[in-house]
Coordinates of C-alpha atoms and ligand atoms in Angstrom, one line a residue:
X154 CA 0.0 0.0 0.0
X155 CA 1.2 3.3 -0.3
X156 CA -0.7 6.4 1.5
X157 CA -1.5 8.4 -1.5
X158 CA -2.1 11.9 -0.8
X159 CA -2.4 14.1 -4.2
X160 CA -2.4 17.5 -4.1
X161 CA -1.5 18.1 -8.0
X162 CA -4.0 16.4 -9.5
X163 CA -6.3 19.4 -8.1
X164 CA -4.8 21.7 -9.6
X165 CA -6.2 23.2 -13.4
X166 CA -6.7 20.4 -16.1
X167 CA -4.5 22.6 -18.4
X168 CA -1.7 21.8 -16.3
X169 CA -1.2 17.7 -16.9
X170 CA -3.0 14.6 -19.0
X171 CA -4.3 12.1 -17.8
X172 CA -1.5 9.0 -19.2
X173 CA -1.8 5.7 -17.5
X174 CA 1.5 3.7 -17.4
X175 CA 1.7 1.0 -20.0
X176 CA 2.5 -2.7 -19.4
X177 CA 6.0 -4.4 -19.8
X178 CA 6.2 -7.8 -20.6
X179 CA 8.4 -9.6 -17.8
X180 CA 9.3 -7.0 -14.5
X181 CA 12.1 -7.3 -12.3
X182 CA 13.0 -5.8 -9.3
X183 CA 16.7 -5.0 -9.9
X184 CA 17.0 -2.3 -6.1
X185 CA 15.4 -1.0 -4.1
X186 CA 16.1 1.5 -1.6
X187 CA 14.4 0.1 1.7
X188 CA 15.5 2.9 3.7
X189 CA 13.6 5.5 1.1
X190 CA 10.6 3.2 1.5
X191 CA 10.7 3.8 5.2
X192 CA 10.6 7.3 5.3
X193 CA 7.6 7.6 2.6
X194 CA 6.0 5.1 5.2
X195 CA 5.5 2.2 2.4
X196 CA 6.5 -1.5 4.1
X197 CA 9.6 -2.2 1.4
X198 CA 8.3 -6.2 2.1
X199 CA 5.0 -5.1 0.3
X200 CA 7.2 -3.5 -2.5
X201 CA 9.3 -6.2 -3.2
X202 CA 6.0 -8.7 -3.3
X203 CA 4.7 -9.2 -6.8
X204 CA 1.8 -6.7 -6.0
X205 CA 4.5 -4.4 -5.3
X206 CA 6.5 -5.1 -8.2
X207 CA 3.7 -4.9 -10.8
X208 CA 3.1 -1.1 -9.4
X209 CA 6.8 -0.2 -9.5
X210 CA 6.3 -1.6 -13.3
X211 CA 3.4 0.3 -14.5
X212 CA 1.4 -3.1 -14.7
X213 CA -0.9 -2.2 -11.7
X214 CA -2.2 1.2 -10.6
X215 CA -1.9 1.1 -6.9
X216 CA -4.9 2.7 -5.0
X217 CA -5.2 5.9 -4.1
X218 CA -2.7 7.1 -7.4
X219 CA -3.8 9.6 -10.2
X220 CA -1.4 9.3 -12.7
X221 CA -1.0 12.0 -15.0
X222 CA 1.9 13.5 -17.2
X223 CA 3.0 17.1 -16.3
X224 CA 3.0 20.0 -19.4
X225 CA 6.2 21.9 -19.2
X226 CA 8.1 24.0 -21.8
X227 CA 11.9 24.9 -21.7
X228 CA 14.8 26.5 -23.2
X229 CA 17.0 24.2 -24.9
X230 CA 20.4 25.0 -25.1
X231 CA 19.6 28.6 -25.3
X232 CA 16.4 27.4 -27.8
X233 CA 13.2 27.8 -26.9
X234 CA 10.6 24.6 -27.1
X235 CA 7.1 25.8 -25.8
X236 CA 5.9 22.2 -25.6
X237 CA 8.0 19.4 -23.8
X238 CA 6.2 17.9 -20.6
X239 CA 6.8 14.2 -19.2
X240 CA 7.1 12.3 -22.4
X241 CA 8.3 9.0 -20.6
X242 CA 7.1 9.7 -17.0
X243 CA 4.0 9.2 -14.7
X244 CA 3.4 11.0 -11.7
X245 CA 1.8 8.1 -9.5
X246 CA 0.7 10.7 -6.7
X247 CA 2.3 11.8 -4.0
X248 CA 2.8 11.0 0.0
X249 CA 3.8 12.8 3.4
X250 CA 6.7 11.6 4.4
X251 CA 7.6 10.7 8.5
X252 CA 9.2 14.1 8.9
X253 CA 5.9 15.4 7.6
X254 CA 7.4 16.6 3.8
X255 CA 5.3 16.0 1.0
X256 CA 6.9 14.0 -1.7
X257 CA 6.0 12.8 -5.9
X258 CA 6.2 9.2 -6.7
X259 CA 7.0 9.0 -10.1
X260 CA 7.2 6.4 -12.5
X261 CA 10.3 7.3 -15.4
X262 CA 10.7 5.0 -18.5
X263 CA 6.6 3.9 -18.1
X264 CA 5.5 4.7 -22.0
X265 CA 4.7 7.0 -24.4
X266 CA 2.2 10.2 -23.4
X267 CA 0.5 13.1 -24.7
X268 CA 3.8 14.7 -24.4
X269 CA 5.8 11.5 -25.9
X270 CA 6.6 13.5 -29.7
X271 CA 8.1 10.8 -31.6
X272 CA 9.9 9.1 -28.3
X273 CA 9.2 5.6 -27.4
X274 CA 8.5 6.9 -24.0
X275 CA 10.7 4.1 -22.4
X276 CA 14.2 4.5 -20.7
X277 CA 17.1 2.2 -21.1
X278 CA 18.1 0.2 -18.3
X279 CA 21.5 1.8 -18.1
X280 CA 19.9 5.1 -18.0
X281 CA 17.9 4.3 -14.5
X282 CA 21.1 2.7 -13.1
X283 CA 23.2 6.0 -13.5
X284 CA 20.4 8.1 -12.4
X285 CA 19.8 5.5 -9.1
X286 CA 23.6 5.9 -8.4
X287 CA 24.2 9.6 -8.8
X288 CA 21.0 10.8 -7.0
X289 CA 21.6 8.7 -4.4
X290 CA 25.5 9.7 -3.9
X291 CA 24.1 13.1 -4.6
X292 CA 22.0 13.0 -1.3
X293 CA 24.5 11.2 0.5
X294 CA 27.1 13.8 -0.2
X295 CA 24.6 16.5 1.3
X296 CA 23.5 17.9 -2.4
X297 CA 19.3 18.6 -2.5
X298 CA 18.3 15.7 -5.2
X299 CA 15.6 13.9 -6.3
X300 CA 16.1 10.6 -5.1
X301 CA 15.8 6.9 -6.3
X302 CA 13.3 4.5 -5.1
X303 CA 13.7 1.7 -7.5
X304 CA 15.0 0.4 -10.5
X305 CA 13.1 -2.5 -12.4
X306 CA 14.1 -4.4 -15.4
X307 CA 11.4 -4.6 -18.0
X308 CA 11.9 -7.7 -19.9
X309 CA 11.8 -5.7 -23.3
X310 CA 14.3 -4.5 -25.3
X311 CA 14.6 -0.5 -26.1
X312 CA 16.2 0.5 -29.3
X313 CA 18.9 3.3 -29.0
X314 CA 19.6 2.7 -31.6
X315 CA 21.0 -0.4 -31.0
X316 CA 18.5 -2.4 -28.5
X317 CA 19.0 -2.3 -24.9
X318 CA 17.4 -4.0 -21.8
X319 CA 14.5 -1.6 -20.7
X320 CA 14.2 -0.2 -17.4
X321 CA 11.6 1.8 -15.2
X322 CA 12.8 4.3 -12.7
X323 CA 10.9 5.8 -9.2
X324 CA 11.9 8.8 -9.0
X325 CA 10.7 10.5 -5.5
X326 CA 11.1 14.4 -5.7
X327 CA 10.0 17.4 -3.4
X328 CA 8.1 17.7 -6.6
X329 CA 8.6 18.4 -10.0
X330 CA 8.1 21.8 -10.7
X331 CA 10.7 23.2 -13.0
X332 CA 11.3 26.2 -14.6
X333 CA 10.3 25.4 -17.7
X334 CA 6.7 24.4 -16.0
X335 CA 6.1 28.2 -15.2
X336 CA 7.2 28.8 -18.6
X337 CA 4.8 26.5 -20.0
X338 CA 2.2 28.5 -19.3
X339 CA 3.8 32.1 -19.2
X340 CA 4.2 31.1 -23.4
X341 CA 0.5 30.5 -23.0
X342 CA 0.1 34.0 -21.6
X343 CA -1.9 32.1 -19.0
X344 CA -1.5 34.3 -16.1
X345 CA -4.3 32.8 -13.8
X346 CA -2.2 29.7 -14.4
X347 CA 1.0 31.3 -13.3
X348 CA -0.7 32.8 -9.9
X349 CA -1.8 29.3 -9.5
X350 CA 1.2 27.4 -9.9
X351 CA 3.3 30.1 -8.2
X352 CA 0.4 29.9 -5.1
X353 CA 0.8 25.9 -4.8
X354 CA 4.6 26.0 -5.4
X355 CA 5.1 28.4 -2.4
X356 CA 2.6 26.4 -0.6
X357 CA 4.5 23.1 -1.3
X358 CA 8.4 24.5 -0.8
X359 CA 8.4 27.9 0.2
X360 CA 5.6 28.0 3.4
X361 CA 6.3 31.0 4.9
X362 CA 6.1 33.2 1.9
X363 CA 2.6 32.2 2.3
X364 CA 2.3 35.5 4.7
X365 CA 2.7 38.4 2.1
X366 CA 0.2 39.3 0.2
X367 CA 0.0 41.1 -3.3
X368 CA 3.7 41.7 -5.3
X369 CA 5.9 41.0 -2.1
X370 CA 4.3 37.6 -2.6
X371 CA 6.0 36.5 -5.9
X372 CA 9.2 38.7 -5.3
X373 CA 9.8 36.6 -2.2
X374 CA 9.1 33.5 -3.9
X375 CA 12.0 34.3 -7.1
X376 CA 14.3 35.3 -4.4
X377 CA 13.8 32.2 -2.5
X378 CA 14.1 29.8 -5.4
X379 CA 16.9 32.1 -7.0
X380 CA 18.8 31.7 -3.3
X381 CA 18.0 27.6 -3.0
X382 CA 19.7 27.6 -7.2
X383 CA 22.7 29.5 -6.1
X384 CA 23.4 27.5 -2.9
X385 CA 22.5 24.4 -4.4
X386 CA 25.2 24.9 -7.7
X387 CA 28.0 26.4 -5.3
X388 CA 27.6 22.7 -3.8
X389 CA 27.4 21.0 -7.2
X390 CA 31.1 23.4 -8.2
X391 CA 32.6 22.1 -5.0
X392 CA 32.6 18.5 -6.0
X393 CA 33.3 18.8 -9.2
X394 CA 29.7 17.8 -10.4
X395 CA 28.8 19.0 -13.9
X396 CA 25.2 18.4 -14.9
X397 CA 25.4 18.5 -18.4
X398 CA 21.6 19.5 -19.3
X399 CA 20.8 22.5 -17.4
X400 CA 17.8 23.2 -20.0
X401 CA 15.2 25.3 -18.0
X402 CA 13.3 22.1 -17.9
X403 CA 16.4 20.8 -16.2
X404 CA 15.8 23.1 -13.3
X405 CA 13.3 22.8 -10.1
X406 CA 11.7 25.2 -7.9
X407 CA 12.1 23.2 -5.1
X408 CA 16.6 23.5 -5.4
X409 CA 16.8 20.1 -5.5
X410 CA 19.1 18.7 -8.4
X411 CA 17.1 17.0 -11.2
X412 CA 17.6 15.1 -14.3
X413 CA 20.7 13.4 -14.2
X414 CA 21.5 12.6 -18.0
X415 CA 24.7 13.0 -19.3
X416 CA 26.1 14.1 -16.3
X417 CA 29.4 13.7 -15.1
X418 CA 31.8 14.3 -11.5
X419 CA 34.9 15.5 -12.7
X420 CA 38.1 14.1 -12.5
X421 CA 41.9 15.6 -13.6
X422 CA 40.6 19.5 -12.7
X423 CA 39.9 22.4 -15.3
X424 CA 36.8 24.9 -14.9
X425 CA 36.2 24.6 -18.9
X426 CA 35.3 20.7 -18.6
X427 CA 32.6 19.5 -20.5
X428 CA 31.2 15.7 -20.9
X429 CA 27.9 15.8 -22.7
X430 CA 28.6 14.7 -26.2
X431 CA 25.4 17.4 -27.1
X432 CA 27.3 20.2 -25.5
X433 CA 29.4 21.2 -28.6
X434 CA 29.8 24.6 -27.4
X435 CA 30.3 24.6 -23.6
X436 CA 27.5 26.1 -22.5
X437 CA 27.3 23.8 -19.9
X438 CA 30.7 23.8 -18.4
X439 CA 31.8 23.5 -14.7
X440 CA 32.3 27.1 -14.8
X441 CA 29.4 28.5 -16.7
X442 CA 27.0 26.8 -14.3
X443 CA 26.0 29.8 -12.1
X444 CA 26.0 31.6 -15.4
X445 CA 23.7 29.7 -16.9
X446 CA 21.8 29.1 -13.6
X447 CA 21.3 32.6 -13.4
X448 CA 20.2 33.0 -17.0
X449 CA 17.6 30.2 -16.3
X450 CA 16.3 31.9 -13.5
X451 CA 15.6 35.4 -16.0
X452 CA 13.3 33.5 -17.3
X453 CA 11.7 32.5 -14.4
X454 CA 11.5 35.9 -13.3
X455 CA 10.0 36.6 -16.6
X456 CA 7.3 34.1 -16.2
X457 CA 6.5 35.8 -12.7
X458 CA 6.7 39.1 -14.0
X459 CA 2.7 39.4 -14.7
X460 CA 2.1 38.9 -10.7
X461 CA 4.4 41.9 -9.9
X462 CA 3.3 45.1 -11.6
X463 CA 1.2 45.5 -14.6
X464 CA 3.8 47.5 -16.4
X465 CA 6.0 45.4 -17.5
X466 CA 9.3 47.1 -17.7
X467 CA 8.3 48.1 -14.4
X468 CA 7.6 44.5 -13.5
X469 CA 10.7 43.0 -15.2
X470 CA 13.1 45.5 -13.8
X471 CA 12.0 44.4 -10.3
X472 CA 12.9 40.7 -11.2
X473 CA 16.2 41.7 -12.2
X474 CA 16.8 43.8 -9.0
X475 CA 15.9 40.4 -7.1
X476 CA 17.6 38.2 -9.8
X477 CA 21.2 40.2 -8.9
X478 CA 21.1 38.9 -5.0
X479 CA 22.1 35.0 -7.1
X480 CA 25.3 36.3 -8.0
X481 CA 26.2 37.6 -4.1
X482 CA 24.7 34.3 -2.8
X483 CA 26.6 32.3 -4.8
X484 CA 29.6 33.9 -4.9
X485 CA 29.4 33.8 -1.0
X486 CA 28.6 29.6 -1.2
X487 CA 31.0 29.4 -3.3
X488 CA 34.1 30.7 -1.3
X489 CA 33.1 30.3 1.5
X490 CA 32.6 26.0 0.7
X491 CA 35.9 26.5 -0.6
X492 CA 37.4 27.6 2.8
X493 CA 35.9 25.0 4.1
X494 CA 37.0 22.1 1.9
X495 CA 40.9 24.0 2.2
X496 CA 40.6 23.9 5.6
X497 CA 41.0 28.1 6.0
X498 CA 39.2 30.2 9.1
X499 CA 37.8 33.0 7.2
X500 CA 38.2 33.9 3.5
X501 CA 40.0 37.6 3.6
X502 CA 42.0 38.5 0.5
X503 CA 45.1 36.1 0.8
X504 CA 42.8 33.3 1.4
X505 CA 41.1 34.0 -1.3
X506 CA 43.9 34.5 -3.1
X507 CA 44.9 31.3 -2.0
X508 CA 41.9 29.4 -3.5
X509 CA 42.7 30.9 -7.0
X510 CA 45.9 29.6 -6.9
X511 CA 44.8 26.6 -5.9
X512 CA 42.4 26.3 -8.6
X513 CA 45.2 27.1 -10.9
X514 CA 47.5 24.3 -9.8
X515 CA 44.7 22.0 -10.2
X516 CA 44.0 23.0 -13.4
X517 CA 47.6 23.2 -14.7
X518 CA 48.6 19.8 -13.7
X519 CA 45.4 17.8 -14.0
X520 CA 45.2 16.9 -10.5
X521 CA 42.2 14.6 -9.6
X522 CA 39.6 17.4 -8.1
X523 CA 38.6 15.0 -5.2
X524 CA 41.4 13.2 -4.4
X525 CA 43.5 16.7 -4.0
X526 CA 41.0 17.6 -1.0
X527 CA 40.8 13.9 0.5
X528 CA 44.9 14.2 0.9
X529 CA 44.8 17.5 1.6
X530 CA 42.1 16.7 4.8
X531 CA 44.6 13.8 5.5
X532 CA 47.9 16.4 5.9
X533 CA 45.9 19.0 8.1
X534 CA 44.7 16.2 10.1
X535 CA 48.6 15.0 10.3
X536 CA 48.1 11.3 8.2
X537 CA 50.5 12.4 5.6
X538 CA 53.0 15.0 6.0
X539 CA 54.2 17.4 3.1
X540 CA 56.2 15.1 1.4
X541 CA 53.6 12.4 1.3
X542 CA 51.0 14.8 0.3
X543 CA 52.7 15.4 -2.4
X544 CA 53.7 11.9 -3.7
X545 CA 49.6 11.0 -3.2
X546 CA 48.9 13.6 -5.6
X547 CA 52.2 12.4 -8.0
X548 CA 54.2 15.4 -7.2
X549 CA 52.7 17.8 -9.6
X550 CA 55.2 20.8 -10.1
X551 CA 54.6 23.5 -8.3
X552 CA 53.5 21.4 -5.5
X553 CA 56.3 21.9 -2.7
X554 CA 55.6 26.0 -2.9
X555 CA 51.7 25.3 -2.7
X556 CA 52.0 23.4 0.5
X557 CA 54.1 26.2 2.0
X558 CA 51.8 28.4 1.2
X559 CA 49.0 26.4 2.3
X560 CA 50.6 26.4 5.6
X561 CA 51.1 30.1 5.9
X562 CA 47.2 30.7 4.9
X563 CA 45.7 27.7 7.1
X564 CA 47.8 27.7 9.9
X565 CA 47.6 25.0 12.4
X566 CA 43.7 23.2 11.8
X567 CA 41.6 23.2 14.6
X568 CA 40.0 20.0 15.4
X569 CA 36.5 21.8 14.6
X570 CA 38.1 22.4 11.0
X571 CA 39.2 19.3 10.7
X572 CA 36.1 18.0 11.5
X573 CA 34.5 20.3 8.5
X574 CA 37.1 19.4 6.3
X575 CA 36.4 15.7 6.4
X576 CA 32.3 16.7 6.2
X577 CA 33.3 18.4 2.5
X578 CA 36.4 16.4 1.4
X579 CA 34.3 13.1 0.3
X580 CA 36.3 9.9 -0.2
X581 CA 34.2 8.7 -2.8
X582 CA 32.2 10.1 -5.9
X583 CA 30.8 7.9 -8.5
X584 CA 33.6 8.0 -10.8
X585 CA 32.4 8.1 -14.2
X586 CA 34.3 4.8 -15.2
X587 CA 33.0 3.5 -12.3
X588 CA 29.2 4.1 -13.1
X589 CA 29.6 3.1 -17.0
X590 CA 31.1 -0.1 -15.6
X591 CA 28.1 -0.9 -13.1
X592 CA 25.8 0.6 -16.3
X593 CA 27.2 -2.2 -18.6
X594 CA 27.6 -5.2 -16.1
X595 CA 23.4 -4.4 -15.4
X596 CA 22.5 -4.4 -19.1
X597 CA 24.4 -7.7 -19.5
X598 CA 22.0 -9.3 -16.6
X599 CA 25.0 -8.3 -13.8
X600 CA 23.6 -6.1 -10.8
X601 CA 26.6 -7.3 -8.4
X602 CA 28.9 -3.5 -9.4
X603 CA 25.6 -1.7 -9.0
X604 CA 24.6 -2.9 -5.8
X605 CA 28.4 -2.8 -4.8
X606 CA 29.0 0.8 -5.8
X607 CA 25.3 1.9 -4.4
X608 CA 26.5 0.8 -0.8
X609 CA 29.8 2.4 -1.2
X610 CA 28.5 5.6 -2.2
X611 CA 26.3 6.1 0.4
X612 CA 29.0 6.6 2.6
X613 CA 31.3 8.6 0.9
X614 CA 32.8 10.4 3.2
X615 CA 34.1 7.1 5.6
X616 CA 36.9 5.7 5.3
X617 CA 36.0 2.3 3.7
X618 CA 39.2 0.3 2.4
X619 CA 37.2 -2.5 1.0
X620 CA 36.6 0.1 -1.2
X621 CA 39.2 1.2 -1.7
X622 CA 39.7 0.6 -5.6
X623 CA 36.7 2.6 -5.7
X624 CA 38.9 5.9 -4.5
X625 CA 41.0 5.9 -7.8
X626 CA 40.4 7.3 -11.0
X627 CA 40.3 6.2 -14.0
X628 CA 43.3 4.2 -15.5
X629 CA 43.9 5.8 -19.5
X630 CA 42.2 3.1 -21.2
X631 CA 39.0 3.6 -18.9
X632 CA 38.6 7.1 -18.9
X633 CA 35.1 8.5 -20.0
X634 CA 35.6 11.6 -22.0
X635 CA 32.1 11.9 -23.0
X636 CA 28.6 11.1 -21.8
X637 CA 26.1 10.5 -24.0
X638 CA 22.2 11.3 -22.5
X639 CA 21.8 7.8 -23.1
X640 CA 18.2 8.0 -22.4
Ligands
AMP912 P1 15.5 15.3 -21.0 O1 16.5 15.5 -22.0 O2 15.6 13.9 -20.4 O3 15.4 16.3 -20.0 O4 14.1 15.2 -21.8 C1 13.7 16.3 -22.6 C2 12.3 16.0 -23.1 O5 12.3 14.8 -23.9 C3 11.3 15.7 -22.0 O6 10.1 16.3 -22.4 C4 11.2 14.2 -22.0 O7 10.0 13.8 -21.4 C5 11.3 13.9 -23.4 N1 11.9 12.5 -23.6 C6 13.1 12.1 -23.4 N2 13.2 10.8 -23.7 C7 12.0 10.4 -24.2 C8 11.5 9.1 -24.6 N3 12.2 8.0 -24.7 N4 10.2 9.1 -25.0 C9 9.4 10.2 -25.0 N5 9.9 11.4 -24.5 C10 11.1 11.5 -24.1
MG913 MG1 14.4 16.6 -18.4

């Protein structure tokens, strides 16, 4: 059973259709994350039974669900699309959870819906593996996510083109509000819409905006969501996370992290790093996140614009005054997380003067971004001294003058910074090698690496030396270079 509670299907007709989640042929339960169940108060014994397993498939609506597909819209890639919505996903309904949080269940890779275009409206089995690993480290390393309930294998075949094993995904999500949502119907010039959605979304993630009335309302509610964006990419940036899609359609109100396609942690350091293979130009960099975060966010404000002043340029001016607070509260998240991960007490100008020339060594040798703060936590906390710092990291030049300086700028660590230090510095990411390897071995009937690297993720800040292969990078001959959306 699970204690359905739906809020969304209330709202306006325009805003969803009513899809139903088609049948697979042959479900099985590849994971599934008991602990999730818990909290969402569903028994995990009940989801594992075949009753349970033929809901996690699509093949049984349970009671109390309303499934429907959600209209959105988005930018692109900088290109505007005024009709995309959930073309391979279900919302089931949603639940309170025990700490009282209401929460989506959604079915991803359940068939095709109003919003399907020419897609099959199925998701490869790879594709839910990846996206149950990376949410799930994602949560565990302290990032907002979505996170992963389960991960079934159809039976059926999906062609990509090439056919690969299919594979239904439960996606559990403070909701799924995105951008491009707001924009759906802003391109509809639907403002009753927009003061409708806006009123449920600051119900649903932003409660005590609920107070103001009028303007202040909506102004309140942009800065909120354009301060959750801001933290929430400062903490993607400080573990070397690149998202790889950050369409408006890519973004939620809520600041948790969404849509994990061709996303990729990085590994030898350099801001301009790119994986997706659809990124030709960049735009979706390491560094161009808050950029483009903040560009997204423009056109939320424009979305909200109507429900701030009638005058537009008025209106839109107003957004943009709000909009400029993302690049102080980011730029603050961002150095200060910094400090944090190098150890420092406060971040005056020769600390952070120290970061950039941190960044810079990084950048010019190559150094693995994670590894570099794991030692680095290891020689403030005395584990390695200078010289073995620098043999860990393969004594990059420049490295002996950067520890000195290090020194000089840190100064003894307290214990409490220590402590901090090991909270930031994680141990293990999902390497990207690392996830294509568990993403193969599943597609080939394996689901040993997945379940292996699942429990060793969700610790990744522990010192676990069974794992300890698990802390390396990639070797030449298995380094991923590119990520494909693989969808
Ligand atoms: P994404 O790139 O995953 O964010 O998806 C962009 C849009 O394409 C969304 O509207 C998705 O629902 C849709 N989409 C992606 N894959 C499929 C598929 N296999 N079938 C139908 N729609 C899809
Ligand atoms: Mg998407």
């Amino acid at each position: 059973m699970i204690p359905f509670d739906n809020t969304y299907a209330r709202l306006p007709a325009r805003f969803f259709d009513l899809s139903q989640p088609k049948r697979v042929f042959a479900p099985e339960l590849v994971m599934l994350n008991e602990e999730l169940a818990g909290e969402l108060r569903i028994d995990p014994a009940w989801l594992r039974s075949a009753e349970g397993v033929a809901v996690l498939a699509g093949n049984e609506v349970p009671a109390g669900a309303e499934p429907l597909s959600q209209a959105y819209a988005g930018h692109q890639f900088g290109g505007w699309v005024p009709q995309l919505g959930d073309g391979r996903a279900i919302l089931l309904g949603e639940v309170v959870d025990l700490k009282g949080q209401r929460r989506d269940i959604q079915l991803k890779g359940s068939g095709r819906t109003a919003f399907s275009r020419r897609g099959d409206g199925r998701a490869t089995l790879g594709s839910t593996v990846r996206e149950y690993l990376v949410s799930e480290a994602m949560t565990a390393l302290g990032v907002p996510s979505t996170r992963a309930l389960a991960v079934i294998a159809t039976g059926e075949n999906v062609p990509r083109p090439e056919l690969h094993p299919g594979g239904i995904f439960t996606r559990v999500a403070a909701s799924h509000i995105r951008v491009g949502t707001f924009q759906y119907l802003f391109g509809k010039q639907d403002k009753d819409g927009i003061r409708a959605l806006a009123d449920y979304a600051i119900g649903r993630h932003y409660p005590e905006v609920s107070t103001l009335e009028g303007p202040e309302r909506y102004l309140e509610f942009f800065r909120r969501v354009c301060t959750a964006q801001a933290t929430l990419i400062a903490r993607w940036m400080h573990l070397g996370f690149i998202h790889g899609v950050m369409n408006t359609d890519n973004m939620t109100i809520s600041g948790e992290t969404i849509d994990y396609g061709p996303c990729a942690f990085m590994e030898a350091f350099h801001p301009d790093t790119v994986f997706s293979s659809i990124d030709r130009g960049g735009r979706y960099a390491w560094r161009n996140q808050p950029g483009i975060a903040q560009w997204n966010l423009a056109r939320l404000g424009e979305t909200l614009a109507p429900l701030v002043d009638d005058h537009m340029d008025t209106a839109l001016k107003r957004m943009d005054e709000t909009l400029a607070g993302f690049e102080e509260t980011f730029g603050e998240a961002f150095i200060n997380g910094f400090g944090i991960k190098l150890g420092l007490d406060e971040m005056n100008d020769s600390a952070r003067g120290h970061l950039n020339a941190t960044l810079r060594l990084m950048a010019e040798n190559k150094v693995d971004f994670t590894l570099f703060f794991r030692h680095l936590t290891r020689l403030a906390g005395g584990e390695l001294d200078d010289q073995g710092f620098a043999t860990a990291l393969g004594q990059p030049p420049g490295i002996t003058a950067w520890t000195s300086s290090w020194h000089q700028t840190a100064g003894p660590v307290s214990k409490e910074r220590l402590q901090l230090m090991r909270e930031r510095n994680p141990i293990f990411i999902p390497r990207n090698h690392r996830v294509e390897q568990a993403i193969q071995a599943a597609e080939a009937g394996d689901y040993a690496p997945f379940r292996r690297f699942a429990k060793a993720w969700n610790s990744p800040y522990a010192e676990q030396s069974e794992h300890a292969d698990l802390e390396l990078p990639a070797k030449p001959h298995e380094a991923v270079c590119e990520t494909f959306c693989g969808t």
